[in-house]
């Protein structure tokens, strides 16, 4: 869920909300096209603030990029969830400014980063310009991937498009389509149980207020009721069913601990909450041979 909602104090999203005229929150069902329109304008408007808050943690401007899976700081260099990446064609879904793709390139992979938002991609282009570590970037929505069948060995996403699309089952099928047999698809999202709590790093964020079973998305709207931000919820069972229905095999669900060294607090993330329940779920899947 976004952090924090409009009107909340410590609003790091003030600029984006002002640009988009966000005035409130609704829980209306949204189709794919409307969700995509809202996400594109949101991430364009919020790209600068996102990078001010998270750019350093994500290694956006480091020479070789970095592959940080989640707010708990898990690094692909330690986790090896993607397996051996050298020489592999890798699709990163919802790459933002593409620090993960750039890190993969530094490890000898052949990544392509896909994202809906030119604002986010432009931040990556600027970093590539500076560092000379370049990867291919594609501006497109994740529900219809503009790639041929079986064109990638691996696909990955670190909090990329998956929580933002209306039809994540379609996204799973699309990723399965573009993967070669034997390929891996590993994606990190908010842990489904986080949905039930308000986005607050403190005590208020420990009290369940929303039904886990309510799949209606969290939507912020402008004065005309046009969505300016959207996030869709899937339960743990929904995610498993969507993976299996796409013909993929689920190998693991990684639920990272909150690390002792991490005292950062922002939005819905904090040591207080991290000590009690997971914030991230990383689904590790494979396409059968
Ligand atoms: C939380 S950011 C994560 C970006 C990057 N993975 C990172 O770790 O910084 C989510 C990204 O997903 C992208 N996104 C949202 N909806 C999308 C969609 N339908 N198709 C493709 N990308 C999308 C946004 O533009 C944004 O760059």
Coordinates of N, CA, C and O and ligand atoms in Angstrom, one line a residue, residues 35-36 39-40 43-44 50-51 54 58 60 68-69 92-100 114-118 120-121 140-143 157-165 171, ligand 1:
X35 N -6.2 1.0 -14.2 CA -5.0 0.9 -13.3 C -3.7 1.3 -13.9 O -2.9 2.0 -13.3
X36 N -3.6 0.9 -15.2 CA -2.3 1.2 -15.8 C -2.2 2.8 -16.0 O -1.1 3.3 -15.8
X39 N -1.2 4.2 -12.6 CA 0.2 3.9 -12.3 C 1.2 4.7 -13.1 O 2.1 5.2 -12.5
X40 N 0.9 4.8 -14.4 CA 1.8 5.6 -15.2 C 1.9 7.0 -14.7 O 3.0 7.6 -14.5
X43 N 3.7 7.1 -11.1 CA 5.1 6.9 -11.0 C 5.9 7.9 -11.8 O 7.0 8.3 -11.4
X44 N 5.3 8.5 -12.8 CA 5.9 9.7 -13.5 C 6.0 10.8 -12.5 O 7.1 11.5 -12.3
X50 N 10.6 9.4 -5.0 CA 10.9 8.0 -4.8 C 12.4 7.9 -4.7 O 13.0 7.2 -3.8
X51 N 13.1 8.5 -5.7 CA 14.6 8.4 -5.7 C 15.3 9.1 -4.6 O 16.3 8.7 -4.1
X54 N 14.6 6.6 -1.7 CA 15.1 5.2 -1.8 C 16.4 5.0 -2.6 O 16.9 3.9 -2.7
X58 N 18.8 1.7 -2.7 CA 18.7 0.8 -3.8 C 20.0 0.8 -4.7 O 20.1 0.0 -5.7
X60 N 20.9 3.2 -6.8 CA 20.6 3.7 -8.1 C 21.8 4.3 -8.8 O 21.9 4.2 -10.0
X68 N 18.9 -5.0 -4.9 CA 18.3 -5.1 -3.6 C 16.8 -5.6 -3.8 O 16.0 -4.9 -4.5
X69 N 16.5 -6.7 -3.2 CA 15.2 -7.3 -3.5 C 14.0 -6.6 -2.7 O 12.9 -6.7 -3.2
X92 N 13.6 -7.9 -16.5 CA 13.2 -7.3 -15.2 C 11.9 -6.5 -15.4 O 11.8 -5.6 -16.2
X93 N 10.9 -7.0 -14.7 CA 9.5 -6.4 -14.8 C 9.3 -5.3 -13.8 O 9.5 -5.5 -12.6
X94 N 9.0 -4.1 -14.3 CA 8.8 -3.0 -13.3 C 10.1 -2.5 -12.8 O 10.3 -2.5 -11.6
X95 N 11.1 -2.2 -13.7 CA 12.5 -2.0 -13.3 C 12.7 -0.7 -12.7 O 13.8 -0.5 -12.1
X96 N 11.8 0.3 -12.8 CA 12.1 1.6 -12.3 C 13.3 2.2 -13.0 O 13.4 2.1 -14.2
X97 N 14.2 2.7 -12.2 CA 15.5 3.2 -12.8 C 16.5 2.1 -13.0 O 17.7 2.4 -13.3
X98 N 16.1 0.9 -12.9 CA 16.9 -0.3 -13.3 C 18.2 -0.5 -12.6 O 19.1 -1.1 -13.2
X99 N 18.3 -0.2 -11.3 CA 19.6 -0.6 -10.6 C 19.8 -2.1 -10.6 O 20.9 -2.6 -10.7
X100 N 18.7 -2.9 -10.6 CA 18.8 -4.4 -10.6 C 19.3 -4.8 -11.9 O 20.3 -5.7 -12.0
X114 N 12.0 -3.5 -18.1 CA 10.7 -3.0 -18.6 C 10.0 -2.2 -17.5 O 9.9 -2.7 -16.4
X115 N 9.4 -1.1 -17.9 CA 8.7 -0.3 -17.0 C 7.7 0.6 -17.7 O 7.9 1.0 -18.9
X116 N 6.6 0.9 -17.0 CA 5.5 1.7 -17.6 C 5.8 3.2 -17.6 O 5.4 3.9 -18.5
X117 N 6.7 3.6 -16.7 CA 6.8 5.1 -16.4 C 8.1 5.6 -17.0 O 9.2 5.2 -16.6
X118 N 7.9 6.6 -17.9 CA 9.1 7.3 -18.5 C 9.9 8.0 -17.4 O 11.1 8.1 -17.4
X120 N 10.4 7.1 -14.3 CA 11.3 6.2 -13.6 C 12.4 5.7 -14.6 O 13.6 5.7 -14.2
X121 N 12.1 5.4 -15.8 CA 13.1 5.0 -16.7 C 14.2 6.1 -17.0 O 15.4 5.8 -17.1
X140 N 6.7 -0.1 -21.4 CA 5.5 -0.9 -21.7 C 4.9 -1.4 -20.4 O 5.5 -1.4 -19.3
X141 N 3.6 -1.7 -20.5 CA 2.9 -2.3 -19.4 C 3.2 -3.8 -19.3 O 3.4 -4.4 -20.3
X142 N 3.1 -4.3 -18.0 CA 3.5 -5.6 -17.8 C 2.5 -6.7 -18.1 O 2.8 -7.9 -18.1
X143 N 1.2 -6.3 -18.4 CA 0.2 -7.3 -18.6 C 0.3 -7.8 -20.0 O -0.3 -8.9 -20.3
X157 N 11.5 -9.4 -10.6 CA 10.9 -8.2 -10.3 C 11.0 -7.9 -8.8 O 10.7 -8.7 -7.9
X158 N 11.6 -6.7 -8.5 CA 11.7 -6.3 -7.1 C 10.7 -5.2 -6.8 O 10.9 -4.0 -7.1
X159 N 9.5 -5.6 -6.3 CA 8.4 -4.7 -6.1 C 8.1 -3.9 -7.3 O 7.7 -2.7 -7.3
X160 N 8.2 -4.5 -8.5 CA 7.9 -3.9 -9.8 C 6.4 -3.9 -10.0 O 5.6 -3.8 -9.0
X161 N 6.0 -4.2 -11.2 CA 4.6 -4.1 -11.6 C 3.6 -4.9 -10.9 O 2.4 -4.6 -10.8
X162 N 4.0 -6.1 -10.3 CA 3.0 -7.1 -9.8 C 1.9 -6.5 -8.9 O 0.7 -6.8 -9.1
X163 N 2.3 -5.7 -7.9 CA 1.2 -5.2 -7.0 C 0.3 -4.2 -7.6 O -0.7 -3.8 -7.1
X164 N 0.7 -3.7 -8.8 CA 0.0 -2.5 -9.4 C -0.9 -2.9 -10.5 O -1.7 -2.0 -11.0
X165 N -0.9 -4.1 -11.0 CA -1.7 -4.5 -12.2 C -3.0 -5.1 -11.7 O -3.1 -5.7 -10.6
X171 N -0.4 -11.3 -15.9 CA 1.0 -11.0 -15.8 C 1.8 -12.4 -15.7 O 2.8 -12.6 -16.3
Ligands
LIG1 C1 8.1 0.4 -6.2 S1 8.7 0.8 -7.8 C2 10.0 -0.4 -7.9 C3 11.0 -0.1 -9.0 C4 12.3 -0.9 -9.0 N1 12.0 -2.3 -9.1 C5 13.0 -0.6 -7.7 O1 13.3 -1.6 -6.9 O2 13.3 0.6 -7.4 C6 7.4 0.1 -8.9 C7 7.7 0.2 -10.4 O3 6.7 -0.6 -11.1 C8 6.3 0.2 -12.2 N2 5.0 -0.2 -12.7 C9 3.8 0.0 -12.1 N3 2.8 -0.6 -12.8 C10 3.4 -1.1 -13.9 C11 2.8 -1.8 -15.0 N4 1.5 -2.0 -15.1 N5 3.7 -2.3 -16.0 C12 5.0 -2.0 -15.8 N6 5.6 -1.4 -14.8 C13 4.8 -0.9 -13.8 C14 6.4 1.6 -11.8 O4 6.5 2.5 -12.9 C15 7.6 1.6 -10.9 O5 8.8 1.9 -11.6

